[in-house]
XYZ file of C-alpha atoms in Angstrom:
649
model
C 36.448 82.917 -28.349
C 34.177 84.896 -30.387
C 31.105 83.615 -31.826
C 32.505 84.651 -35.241
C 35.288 81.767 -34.820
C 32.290 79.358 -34.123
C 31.244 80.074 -37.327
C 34.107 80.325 -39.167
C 35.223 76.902 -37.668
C 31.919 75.621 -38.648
C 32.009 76.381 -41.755
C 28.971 79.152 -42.126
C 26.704 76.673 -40.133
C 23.324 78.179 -38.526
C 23.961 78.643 -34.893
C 21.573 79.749 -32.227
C 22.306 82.069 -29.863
C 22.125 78.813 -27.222
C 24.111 76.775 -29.216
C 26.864 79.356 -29.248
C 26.969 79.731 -25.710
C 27.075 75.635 -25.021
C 29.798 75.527 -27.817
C 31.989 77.996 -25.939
C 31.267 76.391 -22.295
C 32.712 72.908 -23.964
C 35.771 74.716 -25.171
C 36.679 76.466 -21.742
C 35.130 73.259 -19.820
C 37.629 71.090 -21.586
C 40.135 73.280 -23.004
C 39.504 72.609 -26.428
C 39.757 74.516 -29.935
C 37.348 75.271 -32.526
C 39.055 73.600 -34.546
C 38.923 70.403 -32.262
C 35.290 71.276 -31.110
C 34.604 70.814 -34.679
C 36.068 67.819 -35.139
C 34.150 66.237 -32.199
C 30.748 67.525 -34.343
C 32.323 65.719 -37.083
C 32.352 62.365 -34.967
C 29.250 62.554 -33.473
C 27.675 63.072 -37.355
C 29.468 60.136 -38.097
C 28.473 57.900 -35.172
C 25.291 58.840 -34.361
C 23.695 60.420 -37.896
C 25.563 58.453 -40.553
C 27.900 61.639 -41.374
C 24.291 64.065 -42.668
C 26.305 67.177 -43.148
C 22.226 68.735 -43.278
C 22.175 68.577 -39.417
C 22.397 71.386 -37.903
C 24.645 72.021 -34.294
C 21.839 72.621 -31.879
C 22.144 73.130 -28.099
C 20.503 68.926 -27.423
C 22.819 67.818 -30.070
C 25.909 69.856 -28.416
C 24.899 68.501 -24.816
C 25.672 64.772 -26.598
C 28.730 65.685 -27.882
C 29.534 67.339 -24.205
C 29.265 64.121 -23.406
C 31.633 62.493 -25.792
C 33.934 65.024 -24.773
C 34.146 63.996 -20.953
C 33.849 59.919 -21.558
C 37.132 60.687 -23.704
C 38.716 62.912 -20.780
C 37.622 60.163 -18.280
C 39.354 57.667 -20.573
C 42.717 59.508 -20.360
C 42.789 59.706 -16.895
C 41.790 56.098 -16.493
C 44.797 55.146 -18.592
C 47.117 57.404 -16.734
C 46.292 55.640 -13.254
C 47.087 52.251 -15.208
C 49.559 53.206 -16.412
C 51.428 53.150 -20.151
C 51.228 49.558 -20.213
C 46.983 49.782 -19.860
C 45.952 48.891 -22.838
C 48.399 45.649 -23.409
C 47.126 42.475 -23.049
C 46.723 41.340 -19.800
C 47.240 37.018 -18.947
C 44.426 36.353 -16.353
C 46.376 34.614 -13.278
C 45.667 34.140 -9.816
C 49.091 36.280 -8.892
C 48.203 38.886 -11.357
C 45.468 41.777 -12.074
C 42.066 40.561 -13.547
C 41.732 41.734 -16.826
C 37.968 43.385 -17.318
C 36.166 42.338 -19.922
C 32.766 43.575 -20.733
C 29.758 41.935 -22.612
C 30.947 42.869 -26.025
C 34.230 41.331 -25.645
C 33.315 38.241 -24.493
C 30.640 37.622 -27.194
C 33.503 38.600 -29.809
C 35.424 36.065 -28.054
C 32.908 33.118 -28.266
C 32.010 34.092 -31.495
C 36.088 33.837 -33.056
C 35.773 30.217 -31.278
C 32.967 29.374 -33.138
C 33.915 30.524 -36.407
C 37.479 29.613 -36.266
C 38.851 33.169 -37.179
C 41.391 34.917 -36.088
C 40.821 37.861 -34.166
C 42.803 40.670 -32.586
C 43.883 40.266 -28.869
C 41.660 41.248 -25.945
C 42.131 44.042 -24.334
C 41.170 46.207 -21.161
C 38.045 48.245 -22.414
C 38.190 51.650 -21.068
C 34.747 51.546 -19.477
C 33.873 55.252 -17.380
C 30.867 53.083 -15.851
C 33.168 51.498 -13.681
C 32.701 50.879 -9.955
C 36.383 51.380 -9.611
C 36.386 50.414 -5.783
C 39.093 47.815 -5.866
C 41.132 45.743 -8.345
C 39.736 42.699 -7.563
C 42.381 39.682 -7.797
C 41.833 36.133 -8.603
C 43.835 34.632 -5.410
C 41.369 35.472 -2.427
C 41.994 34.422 0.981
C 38.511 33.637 2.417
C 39.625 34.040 6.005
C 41.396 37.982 5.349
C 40.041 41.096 5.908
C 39.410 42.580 2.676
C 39.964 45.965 3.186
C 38.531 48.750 5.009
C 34.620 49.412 4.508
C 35.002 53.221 4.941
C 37.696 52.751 1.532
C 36.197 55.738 -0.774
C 34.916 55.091 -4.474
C 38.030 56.763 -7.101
C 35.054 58.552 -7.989
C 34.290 61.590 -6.110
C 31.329 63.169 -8.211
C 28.030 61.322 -7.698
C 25.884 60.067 -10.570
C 23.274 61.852 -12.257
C 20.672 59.429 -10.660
C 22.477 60.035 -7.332
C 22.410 63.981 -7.536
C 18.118 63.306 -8.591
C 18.062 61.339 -5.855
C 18.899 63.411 -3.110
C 16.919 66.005 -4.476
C 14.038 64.202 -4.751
C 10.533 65.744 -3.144
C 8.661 62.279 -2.475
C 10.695 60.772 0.128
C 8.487 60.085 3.240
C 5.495 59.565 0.649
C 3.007 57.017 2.303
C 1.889 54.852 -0.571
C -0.692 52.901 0.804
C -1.541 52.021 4.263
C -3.962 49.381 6.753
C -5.577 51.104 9.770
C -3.775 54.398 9.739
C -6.945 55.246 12.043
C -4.628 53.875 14.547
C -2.666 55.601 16.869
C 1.303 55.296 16.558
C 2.599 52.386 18.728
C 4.674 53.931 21.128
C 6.829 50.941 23.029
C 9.032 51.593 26.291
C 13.130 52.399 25.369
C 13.969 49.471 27.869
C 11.167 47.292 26.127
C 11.968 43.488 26.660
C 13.452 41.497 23.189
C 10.609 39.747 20.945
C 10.160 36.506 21.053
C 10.902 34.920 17.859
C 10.390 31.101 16.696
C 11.497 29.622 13.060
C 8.290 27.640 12.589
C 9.330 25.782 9.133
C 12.811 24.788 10.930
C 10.915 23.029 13.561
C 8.675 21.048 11.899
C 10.882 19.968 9.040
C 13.210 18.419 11.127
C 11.191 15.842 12.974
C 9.946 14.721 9.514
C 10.577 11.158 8.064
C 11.726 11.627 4.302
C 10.983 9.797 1.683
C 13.845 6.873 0.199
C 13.441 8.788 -3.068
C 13.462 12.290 -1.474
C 17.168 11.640 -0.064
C 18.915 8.132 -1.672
C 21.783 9.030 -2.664
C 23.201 7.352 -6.037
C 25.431 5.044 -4.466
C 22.325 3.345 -2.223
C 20.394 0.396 -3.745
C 16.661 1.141 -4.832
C 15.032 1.018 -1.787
C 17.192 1.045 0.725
C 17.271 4.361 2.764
C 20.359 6.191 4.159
C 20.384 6.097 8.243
C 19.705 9.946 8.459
C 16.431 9.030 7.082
C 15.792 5.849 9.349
C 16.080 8.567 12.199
C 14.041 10.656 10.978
C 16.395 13.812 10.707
C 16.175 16.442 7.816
C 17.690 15.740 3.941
C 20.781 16.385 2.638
C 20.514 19.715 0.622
C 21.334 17.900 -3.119
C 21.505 21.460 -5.146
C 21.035 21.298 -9.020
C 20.082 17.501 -8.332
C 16.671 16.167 -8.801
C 15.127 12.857 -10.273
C 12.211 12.901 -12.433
C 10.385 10.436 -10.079
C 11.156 12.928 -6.788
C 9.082 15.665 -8.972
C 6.261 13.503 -10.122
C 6.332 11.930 -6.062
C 5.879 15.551 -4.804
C 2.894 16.845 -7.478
C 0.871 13.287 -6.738
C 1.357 14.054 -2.858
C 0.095 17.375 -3.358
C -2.768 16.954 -4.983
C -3.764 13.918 -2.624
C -2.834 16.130 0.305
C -5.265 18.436 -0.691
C -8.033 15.515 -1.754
C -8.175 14.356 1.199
C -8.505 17.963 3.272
C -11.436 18.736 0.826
C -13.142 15.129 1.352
C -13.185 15.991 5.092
C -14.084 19.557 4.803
C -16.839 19.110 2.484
C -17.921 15.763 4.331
C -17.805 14.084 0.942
C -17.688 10.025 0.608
C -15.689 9.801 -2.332
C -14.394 11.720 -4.577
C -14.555 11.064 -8.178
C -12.401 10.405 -11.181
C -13.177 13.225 -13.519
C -11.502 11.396 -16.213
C -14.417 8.886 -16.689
C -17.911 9.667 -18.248
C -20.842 11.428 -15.353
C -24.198 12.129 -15.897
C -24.902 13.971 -12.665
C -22.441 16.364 -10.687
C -19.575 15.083 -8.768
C -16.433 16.773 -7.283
C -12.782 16.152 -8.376
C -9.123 17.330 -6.729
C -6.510 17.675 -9.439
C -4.556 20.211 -10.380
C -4.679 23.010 -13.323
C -2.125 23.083 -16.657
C -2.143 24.807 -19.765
C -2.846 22.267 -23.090
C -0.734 25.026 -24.962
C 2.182 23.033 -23.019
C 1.690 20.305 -24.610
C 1.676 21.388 -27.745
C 5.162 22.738 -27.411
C 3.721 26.416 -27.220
C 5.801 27.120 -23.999
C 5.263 31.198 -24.862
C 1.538 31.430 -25.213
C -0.185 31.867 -21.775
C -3.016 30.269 -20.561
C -6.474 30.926 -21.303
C -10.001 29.911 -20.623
C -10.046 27.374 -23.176
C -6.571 26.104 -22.398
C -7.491 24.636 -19.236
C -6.428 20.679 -18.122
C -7.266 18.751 -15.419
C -4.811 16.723 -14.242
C -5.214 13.993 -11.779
C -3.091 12.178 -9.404
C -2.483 8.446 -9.788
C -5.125 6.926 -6.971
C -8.051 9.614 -8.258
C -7.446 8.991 -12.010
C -4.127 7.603 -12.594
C -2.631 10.284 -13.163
C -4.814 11.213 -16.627
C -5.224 14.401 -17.373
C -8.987 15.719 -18.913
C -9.726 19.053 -20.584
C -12.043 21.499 -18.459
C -14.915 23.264 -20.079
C -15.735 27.136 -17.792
C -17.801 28.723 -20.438
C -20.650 28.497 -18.046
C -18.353 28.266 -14.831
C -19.208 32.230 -12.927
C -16.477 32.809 -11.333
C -13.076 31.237 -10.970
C -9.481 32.345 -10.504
C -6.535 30.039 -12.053
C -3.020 29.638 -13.110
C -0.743 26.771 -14.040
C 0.185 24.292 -10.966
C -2.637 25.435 -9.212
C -4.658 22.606 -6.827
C -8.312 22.925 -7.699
C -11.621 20.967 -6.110
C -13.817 21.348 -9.290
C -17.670 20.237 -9.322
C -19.498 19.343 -12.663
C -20.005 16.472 -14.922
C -18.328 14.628 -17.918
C -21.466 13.958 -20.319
C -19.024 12.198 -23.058
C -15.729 11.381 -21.094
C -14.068 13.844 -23.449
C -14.604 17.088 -21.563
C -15.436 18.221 -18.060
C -18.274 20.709 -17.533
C -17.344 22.939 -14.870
C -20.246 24.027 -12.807
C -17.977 25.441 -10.437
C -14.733 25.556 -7.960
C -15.541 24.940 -4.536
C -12.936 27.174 -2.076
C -10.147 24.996 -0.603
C -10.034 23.993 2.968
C -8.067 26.845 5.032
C -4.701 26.039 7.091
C -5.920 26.346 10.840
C -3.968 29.443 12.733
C -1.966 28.941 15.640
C -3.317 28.014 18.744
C -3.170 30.258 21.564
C -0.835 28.113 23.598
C 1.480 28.135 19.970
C 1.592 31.719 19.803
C 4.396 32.912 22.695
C 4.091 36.573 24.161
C 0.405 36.028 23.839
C 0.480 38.846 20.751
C 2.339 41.518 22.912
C 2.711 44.363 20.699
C 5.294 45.398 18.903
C 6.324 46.957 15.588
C 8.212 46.442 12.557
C 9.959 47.166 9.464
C 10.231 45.219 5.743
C 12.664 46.437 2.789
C 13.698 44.367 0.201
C 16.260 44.752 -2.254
C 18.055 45.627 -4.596
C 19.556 48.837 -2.397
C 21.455 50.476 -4.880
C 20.528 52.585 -8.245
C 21.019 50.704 -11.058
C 23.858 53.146 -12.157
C 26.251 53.018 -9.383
C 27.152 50.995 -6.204
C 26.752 53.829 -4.384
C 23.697 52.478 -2.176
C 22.037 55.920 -1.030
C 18.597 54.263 -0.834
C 20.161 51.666 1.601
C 21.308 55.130 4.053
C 17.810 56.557 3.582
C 16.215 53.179 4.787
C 18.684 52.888 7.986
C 17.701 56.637 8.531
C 13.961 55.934 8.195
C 14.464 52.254 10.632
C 16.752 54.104 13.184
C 14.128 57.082 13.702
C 11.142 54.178 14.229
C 13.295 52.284 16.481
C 11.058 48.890 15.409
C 11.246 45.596 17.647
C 12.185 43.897 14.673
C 13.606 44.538 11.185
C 13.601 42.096 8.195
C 15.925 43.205 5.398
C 15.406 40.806 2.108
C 17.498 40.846 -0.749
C 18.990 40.886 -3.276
C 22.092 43.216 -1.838
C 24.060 42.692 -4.561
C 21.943 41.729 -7.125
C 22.881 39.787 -10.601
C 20.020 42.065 -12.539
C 22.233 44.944 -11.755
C 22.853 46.735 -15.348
C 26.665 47.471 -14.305
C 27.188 43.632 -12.899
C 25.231 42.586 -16.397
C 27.568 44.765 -18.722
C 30.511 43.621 -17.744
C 31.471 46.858 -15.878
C 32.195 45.901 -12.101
C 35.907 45.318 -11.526
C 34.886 43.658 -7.756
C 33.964 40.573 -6.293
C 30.159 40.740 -5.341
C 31.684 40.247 -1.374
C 33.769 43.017 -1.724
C 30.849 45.252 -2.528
C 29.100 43.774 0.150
C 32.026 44.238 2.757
C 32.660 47.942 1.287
C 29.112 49.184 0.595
C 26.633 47.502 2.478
C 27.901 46.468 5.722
C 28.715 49.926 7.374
C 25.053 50.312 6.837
C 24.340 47.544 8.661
C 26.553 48.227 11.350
C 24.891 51.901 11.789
C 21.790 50.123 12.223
C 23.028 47.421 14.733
C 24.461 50.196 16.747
C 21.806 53.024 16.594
C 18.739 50.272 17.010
C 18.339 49.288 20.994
C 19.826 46.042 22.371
C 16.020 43.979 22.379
C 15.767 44.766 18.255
C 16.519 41.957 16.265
C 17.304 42.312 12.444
C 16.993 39.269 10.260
C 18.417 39.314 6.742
C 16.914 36.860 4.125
C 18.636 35.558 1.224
C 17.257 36.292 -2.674
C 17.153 33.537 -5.850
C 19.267 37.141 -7.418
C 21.550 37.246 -4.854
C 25.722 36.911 -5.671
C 26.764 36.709 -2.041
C 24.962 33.303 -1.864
C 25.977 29.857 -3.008
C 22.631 28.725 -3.953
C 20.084 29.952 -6.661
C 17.948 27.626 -6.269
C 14.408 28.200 -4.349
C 14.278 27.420 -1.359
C 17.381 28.718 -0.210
C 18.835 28.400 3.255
C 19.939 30.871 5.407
C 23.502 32.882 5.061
C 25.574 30.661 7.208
C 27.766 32.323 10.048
C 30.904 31.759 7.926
C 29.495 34.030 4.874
C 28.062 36.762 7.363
C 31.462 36.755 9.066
C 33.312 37.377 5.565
C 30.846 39.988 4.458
C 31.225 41.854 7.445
C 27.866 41.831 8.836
C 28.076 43.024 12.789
C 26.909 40.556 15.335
C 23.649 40.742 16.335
C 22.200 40.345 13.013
C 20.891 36.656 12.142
C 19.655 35.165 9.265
C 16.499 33.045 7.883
C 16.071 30.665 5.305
C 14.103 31.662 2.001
C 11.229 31.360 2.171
C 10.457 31.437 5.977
C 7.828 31.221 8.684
C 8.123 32.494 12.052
C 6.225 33.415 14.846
C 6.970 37.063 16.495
C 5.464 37.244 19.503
C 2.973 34.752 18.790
C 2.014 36.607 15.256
C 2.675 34.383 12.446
C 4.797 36.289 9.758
C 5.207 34.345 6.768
C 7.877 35.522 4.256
C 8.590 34.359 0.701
C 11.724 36.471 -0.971
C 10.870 35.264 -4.620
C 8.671 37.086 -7.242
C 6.034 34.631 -7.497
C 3.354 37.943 -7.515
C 5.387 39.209 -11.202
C 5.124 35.280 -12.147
C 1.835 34.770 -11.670
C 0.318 37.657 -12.976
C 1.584 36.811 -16.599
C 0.019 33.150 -15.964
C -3.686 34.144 -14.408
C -6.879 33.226 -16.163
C -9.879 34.945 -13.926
C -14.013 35.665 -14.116
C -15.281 38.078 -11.880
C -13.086 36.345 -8.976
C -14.264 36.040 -5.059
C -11.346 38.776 -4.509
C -11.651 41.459 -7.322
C -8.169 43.349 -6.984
C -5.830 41.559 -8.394
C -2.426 42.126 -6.884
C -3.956 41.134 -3.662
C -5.803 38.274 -5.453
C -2.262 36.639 -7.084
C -0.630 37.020 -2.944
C -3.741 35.218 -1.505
C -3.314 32.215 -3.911
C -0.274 31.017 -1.431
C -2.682 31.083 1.306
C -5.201 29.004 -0.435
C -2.507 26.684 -1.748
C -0.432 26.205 1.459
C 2.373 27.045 -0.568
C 4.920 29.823 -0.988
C 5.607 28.985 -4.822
C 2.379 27.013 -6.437
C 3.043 28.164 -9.854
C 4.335 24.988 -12.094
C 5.975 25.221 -14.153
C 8.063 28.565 -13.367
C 9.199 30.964 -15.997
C 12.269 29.682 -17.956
C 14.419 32.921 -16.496
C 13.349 31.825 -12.929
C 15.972 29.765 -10.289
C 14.667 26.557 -10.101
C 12.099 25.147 -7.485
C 13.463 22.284 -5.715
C 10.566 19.562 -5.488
C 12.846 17.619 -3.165
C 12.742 20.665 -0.807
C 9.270 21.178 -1.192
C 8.562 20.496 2.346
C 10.136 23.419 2.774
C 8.111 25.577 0.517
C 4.749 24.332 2.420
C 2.787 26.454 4.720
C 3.002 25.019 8.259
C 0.223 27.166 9.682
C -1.824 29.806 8.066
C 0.528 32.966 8.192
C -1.200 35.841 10.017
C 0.686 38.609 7.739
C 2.160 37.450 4.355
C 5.004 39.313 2.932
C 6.090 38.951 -1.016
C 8.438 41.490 -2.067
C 7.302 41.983 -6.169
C 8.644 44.371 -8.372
C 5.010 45.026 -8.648
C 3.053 48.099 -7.675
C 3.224 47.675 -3.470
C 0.005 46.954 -1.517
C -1.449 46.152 1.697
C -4.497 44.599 2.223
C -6.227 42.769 4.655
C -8.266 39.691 3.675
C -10.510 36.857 5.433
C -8.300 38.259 8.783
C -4.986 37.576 6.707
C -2.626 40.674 6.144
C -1.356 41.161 2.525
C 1.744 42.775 2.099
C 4.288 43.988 -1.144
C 6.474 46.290 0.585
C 8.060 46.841 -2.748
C 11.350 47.424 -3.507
C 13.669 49.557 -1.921
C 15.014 51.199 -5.363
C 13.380 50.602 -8.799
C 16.066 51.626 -11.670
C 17.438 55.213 -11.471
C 15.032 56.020 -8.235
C 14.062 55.429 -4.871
C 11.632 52.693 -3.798
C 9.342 52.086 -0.868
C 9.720 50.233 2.354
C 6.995 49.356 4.707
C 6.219 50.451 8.547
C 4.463 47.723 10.808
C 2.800 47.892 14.147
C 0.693 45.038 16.033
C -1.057 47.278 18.679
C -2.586 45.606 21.991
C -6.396 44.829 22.183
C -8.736 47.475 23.133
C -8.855 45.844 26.682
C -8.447 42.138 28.472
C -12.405 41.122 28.281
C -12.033 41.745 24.068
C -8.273 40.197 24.234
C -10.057 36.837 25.635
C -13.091 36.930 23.727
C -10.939 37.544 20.383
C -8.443 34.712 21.414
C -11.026 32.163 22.221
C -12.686 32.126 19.062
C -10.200 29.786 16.788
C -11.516 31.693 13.527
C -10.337 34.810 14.966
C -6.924 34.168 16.784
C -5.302 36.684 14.964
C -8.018 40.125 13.920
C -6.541 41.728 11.100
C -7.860 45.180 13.133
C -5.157 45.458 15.099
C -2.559 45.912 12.630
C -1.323 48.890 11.033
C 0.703 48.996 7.595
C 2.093 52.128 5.884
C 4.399 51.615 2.604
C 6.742 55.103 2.684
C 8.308 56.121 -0.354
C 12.356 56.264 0.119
């Protein structure tokens, strides 16, 4: 066609030379008119410009209506797969084919409940975002093979974010890095298996719990069930809690950390900060925001926000406001256990003078630490794995690429892997169950990197408070049982841990918390020229001086919930020689007071790539330093001999 017809059909409209040729590309592309090209202009005025006849057809404006065009093809051939009877109404059954709905349909559906009106029958959208990997039906057999993982996507043309993607010129960027003075660690093929110990597990267990911890409702006040009486673990009681288990756990807390600070700073009592002192004394409570109790949930803390509160033997359980305009230098969020110094001139207010630092956890002993620190290196990704615009998961083939030419001792893989933030999962616009993406998507990964990784590697996956493929949302979260990684697919040979967790690889204490408590807490920190000035590092090293891998209290309202009757399980056994937090914040690695810092990041951010990190643990320089560094107990683990890099994907 000529570019007089363009015009003609048009109707005298100004094109540019550009414009012409896109209009004529759309009309042999999709085998259209001018007269029909025309009346997809007309649509797109309509929609998108409230029907301004003024616009004029440029070259950005035809590229949307290109657009328009091929959603509308894709929506033909989507209905000719159904077939005729597509666009009926569909009965949900467990014999029949789920009907999709998206967001919008569902809303419309609550909305005709509410109001009473009538409204027309749903029907099957004709979404082109699809996944479109298998009709997923509501009768599943848990015990059947689902189907094949090499089953190909109906769609054979990757996404725009997928074609950017593998074109992409940062991947093998190093981000940020610890001692890349180092040499590489270069370990034998036939190198012997790491030694790995869960050290939360083991202590846990041999723990005598609480009556109000574990009663169950049926149990008369008091009396305890016999699994306590032996002194074995609780009974996991998700979305259960009693007001009186949470208030138990926040008084033991702060008198936990009382009575470490009385002994540390060889104090002979502490006092009650509540009541009226002329000359300094110290208190232990803990920090909350007064805007809480004024019902202002939204407005964050700030330096004249600040309340003491105390636990019931130190000031039963009052709470006093804190005065820091003359305080130098502090560092403080909601939840947070604080040993404060000053005086209370009136009994109204506390004058802060200033926050003494909290006693340390004490590292592992040399006879606790197995393999005596033999080296060895690593690898940390966390999810989610996929773009945000397809299930695709081409950042999860790029990490296995990256881990398989490393060949790491040992490789923790955090989730989410299929992830309820996904836009696509959000929408509406997944026709799958989230195990079916696992089994299809994600576990022929996994078996690539259980087969190309040698024998002595071990892989541990980690479960996420975002994560579908796992029963509980809560935080903590234990470990994907055997059953789950059997229906997903996952190879043998790959274990699990529980979220968070603490283990010991060859006598290296890694401690791991798969939760975004760095992106919580940096909405809820109130600092002055803090001890640690940057602040990413800063919000990680609050779990070491807490003991704990969540301290913030309360957590955001869009947070899982933290269990208080699992917060054994969220305390700090030992101090953690390398602390990873996954955080959808910028990724870092530091290394502070000999304690390694780590936000791998995650392994893709929207519509690109993410970062993963490399880990090694080399050997000491030679046996008389190895000795000399062991034997001191403040230096059991020197931060000197391990190197970090975060590499782009």
């Amino acid at each position: 066609m000529s570019a007089a017809d363009l015009l003609r059909a048009f109707g005298g409209a100004k094109l540019e030379p550009d414009a012409v040729a896109e209009c004529q590309s759309i009309c042999q592309t999709f085998d259209l008119s001018t007269s029909e090209l025309f009346i997809r202009w007309q649509t797109f005025l309509i929609n998108q410009h409230g029907g301004d006849v003024s616009i004029q057809p440029t070259r950005e404006r035809l590229l949307q209506v290109r657009g328009l065009v091929q959603q509308e093809q894709e929506r033909k051939l989507s209905s000719q797969r159904r077939g005729p009877h597509a666009s009926q109404t569909v009965k949900l059954s467990r014999n029949k084919e789920r009907t999709h709905y998206d967001k919008t349909s569902v809303e419309g559906l609550l909305q005709g409940m509410v109001s009473g009106s009538q409204r027309e029958p749903l029907t099957t959208p004709q979404s082109t975002k699809r996944v479109g990997l298998l009709k997923a039906h509501g009768s599943t057999n848990r015990n059947r093979v689902m189907f094949s993982p090499t089953t190909p996507s109906v769609f054979a043309e990757p996404s725009p974010s997928a074609i950017r993607f593998s074109t992409r010129t940062t991947m093998g960027r190093t981000e940020d890095s610890l001692h890349s003075e180092l040499p590489p660690l270069a370990l034998a093929a036939d190198r012997p298996p790491v030694a790995v110990r869960d050290l939360i597990g083991k202590l846990v267990e041999s723990e005598i719990v609480s009556s109000d911890e574990s009663e169950t409702d049926d149990k008369a006040d008091g009396e305890k069930p016999a699994a306590v009486a032996r002194g074995t673990t609780k009974r996991m009681r998700y979305m259960f809690e009693k007001v009186g288990t949470r208030t138990e756990v926040v008084n033991r807390r702060i008198e936990r950390m009382a009575i470490e600070t009385k002994t540390e700073y060889k104090i002979e009592a502490l006092a009650n900060p509540t009541y009226a002192h002329q000359v300094d004394v110290t208190a232990v409570g803990r920090i909350l925001n007064i805007n809480l109790e004024e019902g202002q949930t939204a407005t964050p803390i700030t330096s004249d926000s600040l309340v003491l509160e105390t636990s019931r033997r130190l000031g039963n359980g009052r709470r006093i406001p804190l005065d820091v305009r003359t305080t130098p230098s502090f560092s403080l969020f909601p939840g947070q256990t604080v040993a404060v110094e000053g005086k209370n001139l009136k009994g109204t207010e506390f004058l802060v003078s200033q926050f003494r630092p909290l006693p340390r956890l004490p590292h592992a002993s040399i006879a606790e630490r197995p393999g005596v620190m033999s080296p060895f290196n690593a690898a940390v990704a966390a999810g989610p794995y996929t773009l945000s615009d397809n299930f695709e998961y081409e950042p999860l083939g790029v990490l296995v690429d990256h881990i398989l030419a490393a060949s790491p001792s040992v490789v923790f893989l955090l989730g989410p892997f299929v992830s309820e933030s996904h836009p696509m999962i959000r929408d509406g616009l997944v026709d799958m169950l989230p195990e079916e993406i696992f089994y299809a998507k994600i576990s022929p990964h996994l078996l690539r990197l259980r087969e190309g990784l040698p024998p002595a590697s071990s892989i541990y996956m980690l479960p996420s408070t975002d994560e579908l493929c796992c029963p509980y949302a809560s935080f903590p979260q234990p470990q994907f049982s055997r059953e789950t990684l059997q229906q997903l697919g996952v190879p043998e040979g790959i274990e699990s841990l529980d979220n968070p967790a603490q283990v010991s690889v060859n006598g290296v204490v890694f401690g791991v918390s798969n939760m975004d408590v760095l992106f919580h807490l940096v909405k809820e920190e109130v600092s002055r020229l803090p001890a640690l000035s940057d602040r990413l590092p800063r919000l990680a090293w609050h779990l070491i001086e807490q003991h704990h891998f969540y301290p913030l209290a309360p957590p955001p309202a869009e947070c899982a919930g933290v269990l208080a009757s699992q917060d054994s399980r969220l305390r700090m056994q030992t101090m953690p020689d390398i602390l990873i937090t996954p955080s959808q914040l910028k990724p870092f690695v530091r290394a502070h007071d000999n304690v390694v810092l780590l936000n791998p990041g995650l392994s893709s951010k929207g519509l690109a790539g993410g970062t993963f990190a490399r880990l090694s643990v080399h050997p000491q320089a030679s046996p008389e330093s190895s000795s000399s560094v062991l034997g001191d107990p403040q230096k059991t683990f020197p931060a000197s001999i391990t190197s970090v890099d975060i590499v782009r994907l």
